[in-house]
Amino acid sequence: MQTHKAKRVEITIEAVMERRLTTALVTAGVTGFTVLPVLGGSGRSGQWSREGQVSRAGGMVSVVCIVRADKLDNLLDAAFSVVERHIGVVSVVDCEVLRAERF
Amino acid sequence: MDGIFALAVDNLLSPIILFFALGLLAAFARSDLTVPESVAKGMSLYLLFAIGFKGGASVAAHGIDATLLLSLLAGLILSFVLPFVAFTLLRVMTGLSVTDAAAVAAHYGSISIVTFVAATSVATSAGLNSEGYMVAVAAVMEAPAILSALWLIARYDSSGSGKMEAGLLQEILLNGSIVLLVGSFLIGVITGAEGLAKIAPFIVSPFQGVLCLFLLDMGLVAGRGLREARDVLRPGLFLFGMVMPLIGSMFGLGAGLLLGLSPGGVMLFMTLSASASYIAVPAAMRVALPEANPSIYLTLSLGVTFPFNLTLGIPIYLTIAQALTGA
């Protein structure tokens, strides 16, 4: 089956920043993304788990976007403007999609 | 002194405190006991709805007077002022940076609605009536402290951290808890005793049971938070978490007495001034002040001050309020 090259960007960020991030992505022309809850993890600040959180302040979400390579810089600029001062991870990997016109 | 001790023992042996202790112990023992997130959220909605509505119905029964407006104003001023007291104390007692101290201070100017709900329950059990509009005072005290903390940062920190970005204040003022609390309060004012009678089987009788289960969850959350963040709790910080509520409560006491509130109202004002936020303010601090360490302010407000207020603070505030108002 014919596949097309694309970029998969995963941004793990504090839940309180989710709306700001998705707004910035939409403004930058990113039309599709998926928001996933994060159950827990470990990082420079130590281990954490969603179980021990009483508010959204301690939670994290993962925002996944798949875009064409030519849209990547715009997306990263927009994401960086939001995540710069905050806890989080931004990663980019190559991927392939079936329907290129959707991205 | 004997009165405080007896009341503290009574309070410690009440179901709400024992369920909270059970949650704490289960968390320390690493039990897999959990309250599903959506159930906890549902219970918190129920408690806000019930406490807001009952407060509104009480205001409808007693009427609106100047003391209501003055109490709201006093709550607003206290929420602005208490962060400055907390900030000064933190700088003296702990080695916290300006950023961390300001973030912690914001929590102590704001309030914990669960502590307020528990204090209301204790006051009712002690036979003390309170002004129904204290619910509205609680809502008013939620946000101003955040502005004080950002002012402190602007004044004492030259790194430029701490920004009140557009939309944040609106987000804080319209957060779900405040909307439900104030909304239920207004519906209670509009529908009055008749409205309360219609839904009393839902919001009066089950209230204590739901509060017990909710505090079990809070115990679990506080215990797990303490377990994970015990390294940040240095002696000075730990002490601050217990001294600051007592100092804050004195401000509430002064306001309550000046306003001529009922014994229950004075006790609730003391509790509001003594409590520290762990829901609205942490979220605001993560947005406005991401450089501040969340494990410090969350562990202090939820792991130290909340249990302190629940177990010892509330009986102390109740005894002082009773003694000074002659109840």
CSV table of C-alpha atoms in Angstrom, one decimal:
chain,number,residue,atom,x,y,z
A,1,MET,CA,0.0,0.0,0.0
A,2,GLN,CA,1.2,3.5,-0.8
A,3,THR,CA,2.4,5.5,2.2
A,4,HIS,CA,3.6,9.1,2.6
A,5,LYS,CA,6.3,10.5,4.8
A,6,ALA,CA,5.3,12.8,7.7
A,7,LYS,CA,6.5,14.1,11.1
A,8,ARG,CA,5.1,12.9,14.4
A,9,VAL,CA,5.5,15.5,17.1
A,10,GLU,CA,4.7,14.5,20.7
A,11,ILE,CA,4.6,17.2,23.4
A,12,THR,CA,4.2,16.1,27.0
A,13,ILE,CA,3.2,19.2,29.0
A,14,GLU,CA,1.5,20.2,32.2
A,15,ALA,CA,-2.3,19.8,32.0
A,16,VAL,CA,-2.9,23.4,33.0
A,17,MET,CA,-1.0,24.4,29.8
A,18,GLU,CA,-3.0,22.2,27.5
A,19,ARG,CA,-5.5,24.8,26.2
A,20,ARG,CA,-2.7,27.3,25.7
A,21,LEU,CA,-0.7,24.8,23.7
A,22,THR,CA,-3.6,23.6,21.5
A,23,THR,CA,-4.6,27.2,20.8
A,24,ALA,CA,-1.1,28.0,19.7
A,25,LEU,CA,-1.0,25.0,17.5
A,26,VAL,CA,-4.3,25.9,15.8
A,27,THR,CA,-3.0,29.5,15.3
A,28,ALA,CA,0.1,28.0,13.7
A,29,GLY,CA,-2.0,26.1,11.2
A,30,VAL,CA,-2.0,22.7,12.8
A,31,THR,CA,-5.4,21.3,12.0
A,32,GLY,CA,-5.2,18.0,13.8
A,33,PHE,CA,-3.9,16.7,17.1
A,34,THR,CA,-4.7,14.2,19.8
A,35,VAL,CA,-4.6,14.9,23.5
A,36,LEU,CA,-3.8,11.9,25.8
A,37,PRO,CA,-3.8,11.7,29.6
A,38,VAL,CA,-0.5,10.8,31.2
A,39,LEU,CA,-0.7,8.4,34.1
A,40,GLY,CA,2.7,9.2,35.7
A,41,GLY,CA,6.4,9.2,35.1
A,42,SER,CA,9.8,10.3,36.2
A,43,GLY,CA,12.0,13.2,35.3
A,44,ARG,CA,14.4,15.8,36.7
A,45,SER,CA,12.0,16.7,39.5
A,46,GLY,CA,11.6,13.0,40.5
A,47,GLN,CA,8.8,10.5,40.2
A,48,TRP,CA,5.2,11.5,40.0
A,49,SER,CA,1.9,9.8,39.5
A,50,ARG,CA,-1.6,11.1,38.6
A,51,GLU,CA,-2.9,9.1,41.5
A,52,GLY,CA,-1.5,11.5,44.0
A,53,GLN,CA,-2.8,14.7,42.4
A,54,VAL,CA,-5.7,16.6,43.8
A,55,SER,CA,-5.8,19.2,41.0
A,56,ARG,CA,-4.9,19.6,37.4
A,57,ALA,CA,-1.8,21.5,38.6
A,58,GLY,CA,0.1,18.3,39.1
A,59,GLY,CA,-1.1,16.4,36.0
A,60,MET,CA,0.4,16.1,32.6
A,61,VAL,CA,-1.0,15.5,29.2
A,62,SER,CA,0.5,14.4,25.9
A,63,VAL,CA,-0.4,16.2,22.7
A,64,VAL,CA,0.4,14.3,19.6
A,65,CYS,CA,0.4,15.9,16.1
A,66,ILE,CA,1.3,14.5,12.7
A,67,VAL,CA,2.2,17.0,10.1
A,68,ARG,CA,3.9,17.3,6.7
A,69,ALA,CA,7.6,18.1,7.0
A,70,ASP,CA,7.1,21.6,5.6
A,71,LYS,CA,4.8,22.5,8.5
A,72,LEU,CA,7.1,21.3,11.2
A,73,ASP,CA,9.0,24.5,11.9
A,74,ASN,CA,5.8,26.5,12.3
A,75,LEU,CA,4.5,23.9,14.7
A,76,LEU,CA,7.8,23.7,16.8
A,77,ASP,CA,7.9,27.6,17.0
A,78,ALA,CA,4.3,27.6,18.3
A,79,ALA,CA,4.9,24.8,20.7
A,80,PHE,CA,8.2,26.3,22.0
A,81,SER,CA,6.5,29.6,22.7
A,82,VAL,CA,4.2,27.8,25.2
A,83,VAL,CA,6.5,25.2,26.7
A,84,GLU,CA,9.7,27.3,27.0
A,85,ARG,CA,9.3,28.0,30.8
A,86,HIS,CA,7.4,24.9,31.7
A,87,ILE,CA,8.1,21.2,32.6
A,88,GLY,CA,7.7,19.1,29.5
A,89,VAL,CA,9.2,17.1,26.6
A,90,VAL,CA,9.0,17.8,22.9
A,91,SER,CA,10.1,15.0,20.5
A,92,VAL,CA,9.9,14.6,16.8
A,93,VAL,CA,10.1,11.3,14.9
A,94,ASP,CA,9.6,10.4,11.2
A,95,CYS,CA,6.5,8.4,10.4
A,96,GLU,CA,4.4,7.4,7.5
A,97,VAL,CA,0.7,8.0,6.9
A,98,LEU,CA,-1.7,6.5,4.4
A,99,ARG,CA,-3.7,9.6,3.5
A,100,ALA,CA,-1.3,12.5,2.9
A,101,GLU,CA,-4.1,15.0,2.0
A,102,ARG,CA,-5.3,14.9,5.6
A,103,PHE,CA,-2.1,16.3,7.1
B,1,MET,CA,-6.9,24.9,77.8
B,2,ASP,CA,-8.9,21.9,78.9
B,3,GLY,CA,-11.7,23.0,76.6
B,4,ILE,CA,-9.4,23.1,73.6
B,5,PHE,CA,-8.0,19.7,74.6
B,6,ALA,CA,-11.5,18.1,75.0
B,7,LEU,CA,-12.7,19.6,71.8
B,8,ALA,CA,-9.6,18.4,69.9
B,9,VAL,CA,-10.1,14.9,71.2
B,10,ASP,CA,-13.8,15.0,70.2
B,11,ASN,CA,-12.8,16.3,66.8
B,12,LEU,CA,-10.1,13.7,66.4
B,13,LEU,CA,-12.6,11.0,67.1
B,14,SER,CA,-15.2,12.3,64.7
B,15,PRO,CA,-15.9,10.1,61.6
B,16,ILE,CA,-14.6,12.8,59.1
B,17,ILE,CA,-11.2,13.0,60.8
B,18,LEU,CA,-11.0,9.3,61.3
B,19,PHE,CA,-11.7,8.7,57.6
B,20,PHE,CA,-9.1,11.3,56.7
B,21,ALA,CA,-6.6,9.5,59.0
B,22,LEU,CA,-7.5,6.1,57.4
B,23,GLY,CA,-6.6,7.6,54.0
B,24,LEU,CA,-3.3,9.0,55.4
B,25,LEU,CA,-2.4,5.6,56.9
B,26,ALA,CA,-3.4,3.7,53.8
B,27,ALA,CA,-1.2,5.9,51.7
B,28,PHE,CA,1.8,5.6,54.1
B,29,ALA,CA,1.4,1.8,54.2
B,30,ARG,CA,1.4,1.8,50.4
B,31,SER,CA,-2.1,0.3,50.2
B,32,ASP,CA,-3.7,0.0,46.8
B,33,LEU,CA,-6.8,1.7,48.1
B,34,THR,CA,-8.0,4.4,45.7
B,35,VAL,CA,-11.1,6.5,45.1
B,36,PRO,CA,-11.6,6.7,41.3
B,37,GLU,CA,-10.8,10.1,40.0
B,38,SER,CA,-14.3,10.6,38.6
B,39,VAL,CA,-15.9,9.6,41.9
B,40,ALA,CA,-13.7,12.1,43.8
B,41,LYS,CA,-14.6,14.8,41.3
B,42,GLY,CA,-18.3,13.9,41.7
B,43,MET,CA,-18.1,14.1,45.5
B,44,SER,CA,-16.3,17.5,45.4
B,45,LEU,CA,-19.1,18.8,43.1
B,46,TYR,CA,-21.7,17.5,45.5
B,47,LEU,CA,-20.1,19.2,48.5
B,48,LEU,CA,-19.7,22.5,46.7
B,49,PHE,CA,-23.3,22.3,45.5
B,50,ALA,CA,-24.6,21.4,49.0
B,51,ILE,CA,-22.6,24.0,51.0
B,52,GLY,CA,-23.4,26.7,48.5
B,53,PHE,CA,-27.1,26.0,48.4
B,54,LYS,CA,-27.5,25.8,52.1
B,55,GLY,CA,-25.5,29.0,52.6
B,56,GLY,CA,-27.8,30.8,50.0
B,57,ALA,CA,-30.9,29.4,51.7
B,58,SER,CA,-29.7,30.7,55.0
B,59,VAL,CA,-29.1,34.2,53.6
B,60,ALA,CA,-32.6,34.1,52.1
B,61,ALA,CA,-34.0,33.3,55.6
B,62,HIS,CA,-32.0,36.0,57.4
B,63,GLY,CA,-32.0,38.7,54.7
B,64,ILE,CA,-29.1,40.7,53.2
B,65,ASP,CA,-27.5,43.4,55.3
B,66,ALA,CA,-24.5,45.7,55.4
B,67,THR,CA,-22.5,43.1,57.3
B,68,LEU,CA,-22.6,40.8,54.3
B,69,LEU,CA,-21.0,43.4,52.1
B,70,LEU,CA,-18.5,44.3,54.8
B,71,SER,CA,-17.6,40.6,55.3
B,72,LEU,CA,-17.0,40.2,51.5
B,73,LEU,CA,-14.8,43.3,51.6
B,74,ALA,CA,-12.9,42.0,54.7
B,75,GLY,CA,-12.4,38.6,52.9
B,76,LEU,CA,-11.0,40.4,49.9
B,77,ILE,CA,-8.6,42.5,51.9
B,78,LEU,CA,-7.4,39.5,54.0
B,79,SER,CA,-6.7,37.5,50.8
B,80,PHE,CA,-4.6,40.4,49.5
B,81,VAL,CA,-2.8,40.9,52.8
B,82,LEU,CA,-2.1,37.4,54.1
B,83,PRO,CA,0.5,36.6,51.3
B,84,PHE,CA,2.6,39.5,52.5
B,85,VAL,CA,2.6,38.1,56.1
B,86,ALA,CA,3.3,34.6,54.8
B,87,PHE,CA,6.1,35.9,52.5
B,88,THR,CA,7.8,37.7,55.3
B,89,LEU,CA,7.6,34.7,57.6
B,90,LEU,CA,8.9,32.4,54.9
B,91,ARG,CA,11.9,34.6,54.3
B,92,VAL,CA,12.7,34.7,58.0
B,93,MET,CA,12.0,31.0,58.8
B,94,THR,CA,13.1,29.2,55.7
B,95,GLY,CA,15.8,29.6,53.1
B,96,LEU,CA,13.3,29.7,50.2
B,97,SER,CA,14.1,31.7,47.1
B,98,VAL,CA,11.9,34.8,46.4
B,99,THR,CA,10.1,32.8,43.7
B,100,ASP,CA,9.3,29.8,45.9
B,101,ALA,CA,8.4,32.0,48.9
B,102,ALA,CA,6.0,34.1,46.8
B,103,ALA,CA,4.4,31.0,45.3
B,104,VAL,CA,3.9,29.5,48.8
B,105,ALA,CA,2.6,32.8,50.1
B,106,ALA,CA,-0.1,32.9,47.4
B,107,HIS,CA,-1.5,29.6,48.7
B,108,TYR,CA,-1.8,30.9,52.3
B,109,GLY,CA,-3.7,34.0,51.2
B,110,SER,CA,-6.2,31.9,49.3
B,111,ILE,CA,-8.5,29.3,50.9
B,112,SER,CA,-9.2,25.5,51.1
B,113,ILE,CA,-12.9,24.9,50.5
B,114,VAL,CA,-12.7,21.4,51.9
B,115,THR,CA,-11.3,22.8,55.2
B,116,PHE,CA,-14.2,25.3,55.2
B,117,VAL,CA,-16.7,22.5,54.6
B,118,ALA,CA,-15.2,20.5,57.4
B,119,ALA,CA,-15.3,23.6,59.7
B,120,THR,CA,-18.9,24.2,58.9
B,121,SER,CA,-19.7,20.6,59.8
B,122,VAL,CA,-17.8,20.9,63.1
B,123,ALA,CA,-19.6,24.2,63.9
B,124,THR,CA,-23.0,22.7,63.2
B,125,SER,CA,-22.1,19.7,65.4
B,126,ALA,CA,-21.1,22.1,68.2
B,127,GLY,CA,-24.5,23.8,67.9
B,128,LEU,CA,-23.1,27.0,66.5
B,129,ASN,CA,-25.0,28.9,63.8
B,130,SER,CA,-23.0,30.9,61.2
B,131,GLU,CA,-23.8,33.4,58.6
B,132,GLY,CA,-24.9,31.7,55.4
B,133,TYR,CA,-22.9,34.2,53.3
B,134,MET,CA,-19.6,32.9,54.6
B,135,VAL,CA,-19.8,30.7,51.5
B,136,ALA,CA,-19.6,33.9,49.4
B,137,VAL,CA,-16.7,35.2,51.5
B,138,ALA,CA,-14.9,31.9,50.8
B,139,ALA,CA,-15.4,32.4,47.0
B,140,VAL,CA,-14.2,36.0,47.2
B,141,MET,CA,-11.0,34.9,49.0
B,142,GLU,CA,-10.0,32.4,46.4
B,143,ALA,CA,-8.1,34.6,43.9
B,144,PRO,CA,-6.7,37.9,45.2
B,145,ALA,CA,-3.7,36.2,46.8
B,146,ILE,CA,-2.4,35.3,43.4
B,147,LEU,CA,-2.2,38.9,42.5
B,148,SER,CA,-0.3,39.7,45.7
B,149,ALA,CA,2.2,36.9,45.0
B,150,LEU,CA,2.8,38.2,41.5
B,151,TRP,CA,3.3,41.7,42.9
B,152,LEU,CA,5.8,40.3,45.4
B,153,ILE,CA,7.7,38.7,42.5
B,154,ALA,CA,7.7,41.9,40.5
B,155,ARG,CA,9.0,43.8,43.6
B,156,TYR,CA,11.7,41.4,44.9
B,157,ASP,CA,12.7,39.3,42.0
B,158,SER,CA,14.7,40.9,39.1
B,159,SER,CA,14.7,37.9,36.9
B,160,GLY,CA,11.4,38.8,35.3
B,161,SER,CA,9.5,35.6,36.2
B,162,GLY,CA,5.9,35.8,37.3
B,163,LYS,CA,3.6,37.0,34.6
B,164,MET,CA,-0.1,37.7,34.8
B,165,GLU,CA,-0.9,36.6,31.3
B,166,ALA,CA,-4.1,37.5,29.6
B,167,GLY,CA,-6.9,35.2,30.5
B,168,LEU,CA,-5.4,33.8,33.7
B,169,LEU,CA,-7.5,35.9,36.0
B,170,GLN,CA,-10.6,35.1,34.1
B,171,GLU,CA,-9.6,31.4,34.3
B,172,ILE,CA,-9.2,31.6,38.1
B,173,LEU,CA,-12.4,33.5,38.7
B,174,LEU,CA,-14.4,31.1,36.4
B,175,ASN,CA,-12.9,27.9,37.6
B,176,GLY,CA,-15.5,25.2,38.1
B,177,SER,CA,-15.4,25.2,41.9
B,178,ILE,CA,-16.1,28.9,42.2
B,179,VAL,CA,-18.8,28.8,39.5
B,180,LEU,CA,-20.6,25.9,41.2
B,181,LEU,CA,-20.2,27.4,44.7
B,182,VAL,CA,-21.4,30.9,43.8
B,183,GLY,CA,-24.1,29.5,41.5
B,184,SER,CA,-25.5,27.2,44.1
B,185,PHE,CA,-25.4,30.0,46.7
B,186,LEU,CA,-27.4,32.3,44.4
B,187,ILE,CA,-29.9,29.6,43.6
B,188,GLY,CA,-30.2,29.1,47.4
B,189,VAL,CA,-30.8,32.8,47.9
B,190,ILE,CA,-33.5,32.9,45.2
B,191,THR,CA,-35.3,29.7,46.2
B,192,GLY,CA,-34.9,30.1,50.0
B,193,ALA,CA,-36.2,27.7,52.6
B,194,GLU,CA,-38.8,26.3,50.2
B,195,GLY,CA,-36.2,25.3,47.7
B,196,LEU,CA,-34.0,23.8,50.4
B,197,ALA,CA,-37.0,21.7,51.7
B,198,LYS,CA,-37.4,20.3,48.2
B,199,ILE,CA,-33.8,19.0,47.9
B,200,ALA,CA,-33.0,18.5,51.6
B,201,PRO,CA,-33.0,14.7,51.3
B,202,PHE,CA,-30.2,15.0,48.8
B,203,ILE,CA,-28.1,17.8,50.2
B,204,VAL,CA,-28.6,17.6,54.0
B,205,SER,CA,-28.9,13.9,55.1
B,206,PRO,CA,-26.1,12.4,53.0
B,207,PHE,CA,-23.8,15.3,53.5
B,208,GLN,CA,-21.7,13.9,56.4
B,209,GLY,CA,-21.3,10.5,54.7
B,210,VAL,CA,-20.1,12.0,51.4
B,211,LEU,CA,-17.8,14.3,53.4
B,212,CYS,CA,-16.3,11.2,55.1
B,213,LEU,CA,-15.7,9.4,51.8
B,214,PHE,CA,-14.2,12.6,50.3
B,215,LEU,CA,-11.9,13.1,53.2
B,216,LEU,CA,-10.8,9.5,52.9
B,217,ASP,CA,-9.7,10.4,49.4
B,218,MET,CA,-8.0,13.6,50.6
B,219,GLY,CA,-6.1,11.5,53.2
B,220,LEU,CA,-4.9,9.2,50.4
B,221,VAL,CA,-3.9,12.1,48.2
B,222,ALA,CA,-2.2,14.0,51.1
B,223,GLY,CA,-0.4,10.9,52.3
B,224,ARG,CA,0.9,10.0,48.8
B,225,GLY,CA,2.0,13.6,48.3
B,226,LEU,CA,3.8,13.6,51.6
B,227,ARG,CA,5.5,10.3,50.8
B,228,GLU,CA,6.7,11.4,47.4
B,229,ALA,CA,7.8,14.9,48.5
B,230,ARG,CA,9.2,14.3,52.0
B,231,ASP,CA,12.6,15.4,51.0
B,232,VAL,CA,11.5,19.0,50.4
B,233,LEU,CA,10.0,19.3,53.9
B,234,ARG,CA,12.8,20.9,55.9
B,235,PRO,CA,12.1,21.7,59.6
B,236,GLY,CA,11.6,25.4,58.9
B,237,LEU,CA,9.0,24.8,56.2
B,238,PHE,CA,7.2,22.2,58.3
B,239,LEU,CA,7.0,24.6,61.2
B,240,PHE,CA,5.8,27.3,58.8
B,241,GLY,CA,3.0,25.0,57.6
B,242,MET,CA,1.6,24.9,61.2
B,243,VAL,CA,2.5,28.4,62.4
B,244,MET,CA,1.1,30.3,59.5
B,245,PRO,CA,-2.5,28.9,59.9
B,246,LEU,CA,-2.5,30.1,63.5
B,247,ILE,CA,-1.3,33.6,62.5
B,248,GLY,CA,-3.7,33.7,59.6
B,249,SER,CA,-6.6,32.7,61.9
B,250,MET,CA,-5.8,35.7,64.2
B,251,PHE,CA,-6.5,38.0,61.2
B,252,GLY,CA,-9.7,36.2,60.6
B,253,LEU,CA,-10.6,36.5,64.3
B,254,GLY,CA,-10.0,40.2,64.2
B,255,ALA,CA,-12.1,40.6,61.1
B,256,GLY,CA,-14.9,38.5,62.5
B,257,LEU,CA,-15.0,40.3,65.8
B,258,LEU,CA,-14.9,43.8,64.2
B,259,LEU,CA,-17.8,42.8,61.9
B,260,GLY,CA,-19.7,41.5,64.9
B,261,LEU,CA,-20.3,38.0,63.3
B,262,SER,CA,-21.9,35.1,65.2
B,263,PRO,CA,-19.5,32.7,67.0
B,264,GLY,CA,-19.9,30.3,64.1
B,265,GLY,CA,-19.2,33.1,61.6
B,266,VAL,CA,-16.0,34.1,63.5
B,267,MET,CA,-14.8,30.5,63.6
B,268,LEU,CA,-15.4,30.2,59.9
B,269,PHE,CA,-13.6,33.5,59.2
B,270,MET,CA,-10.7,32.2,61.2
B,271,THR,CA,-10.7,28.9,59.3
B,272,LEU,CA,-10.8,30.6,56.0
B,273,SER,CA,-7.9,32.8,56.9
B,274,ALA,CA,-5.9,29.9,58.3
B,275,SER,CA,-6.4,27.5,55.4
B,276,ALA,CA,-4.3,27.2,52.3
B,277,SER,CA,-5.3,26.5,48.7
B,278,TYR,CA,-4.3,23.3,47.0
B,279,ILE,CA,-6.6,23.4,44.0
B,280,ALA,CA,-7.0,26.8,42.4
B,281,VAL,CA,-3.7,28.5,43.4
B,282,PRO,CA,-1.4,25.6,42.4
B,283,ALA,CA,-2.9,25.6,38.9
B,284,ALA,CA,-2.5,29.4,38.6
B,285,MET,CA,1.1,29.2,39.9
B,286,ARG,CA,2.0,26.6,37.3
B,287,VAL,CA,0.8,29.0,34.6
B,288,ALA,CA,2.1,32.3,36.0
B,289,LEU,CA,5.1,31.1,38.0
B,290,PRO,CA,6.4,27.9,36.5
B,291,GLU,CA,9.9,28.5,38.0
B,292,ALA,CA,8.5,27.9,41.5
B,293,ASN,CA,8.9,24.3,42.8
B,294,PRO,CA,5.4,22.8,43.0
B,295,SER,CA,6.4,20.0,45.4
B,296,ILE,CA,7.1,22.7,48.0
B,297,TYR,CA,3.8,24.5,47.9
B,298,LEU,CA,1.7,21.5,47.3
B,299,THR,CA,3.3,19.5,50.1
B,300,LEU,CA,3.0,22.4,52.5
B,301,SER,CA,-0.6,23.3,51.8
B,302,LEU,CA,-2.0,19.8,51.3
B,303,GLY,CA,0.5,17.6,53.4
B,304,VAL,CA,1.0,19.9,56.4
B,305,THR,CA,-1.5,22.7,56.7
B,306,PHE,CA,-4.6,20.8,55.6
B,307,PRO,CA,-4.1,18.0,58.1
B,308,PHE,CA,-3.1,20.5,60.8
B,309,ASN,CA,-6.3,22.5,60.3
B,310,LEU,CA,-8.5,19.5,60.1
B,311,THR,CA,-7.2,17.9,63.3
B,312,LEU,CA,-6.0,20.7,65.6
B,313,GLY,CA,-6.7,24.0,63.9
B,314,ILE,CA,-10.5,23.8,63.7
B,315,PRO,CA,-10.9,22.9,67.4
B,316,ILE,CA,-8.6,25.7,68.4
B,317,TYR,CA,-10.5,28.2,66.2
B,318,LEU,CA,-13.8,27.0,67.6
B,319,THR,CA,-12.7,27.3,71.2
B,320,ILE,CA,-11.3,30.8,70.7
B,321,ALA,CA,-14.4,31.9,68.8
B,322,GLN,CA,-16.6,30.6,71.5
B,323,ALA,CA,-14.5,32.1,74.3
B,324,LEU,CA,-14.3,35.6,72.7
B,325,THR,CA,-17.9,35.8,71.6
B,326,GLY,CA,-19.3,34.4,74.8
B,327,ALA,CA,-21.1,31.5,73.0
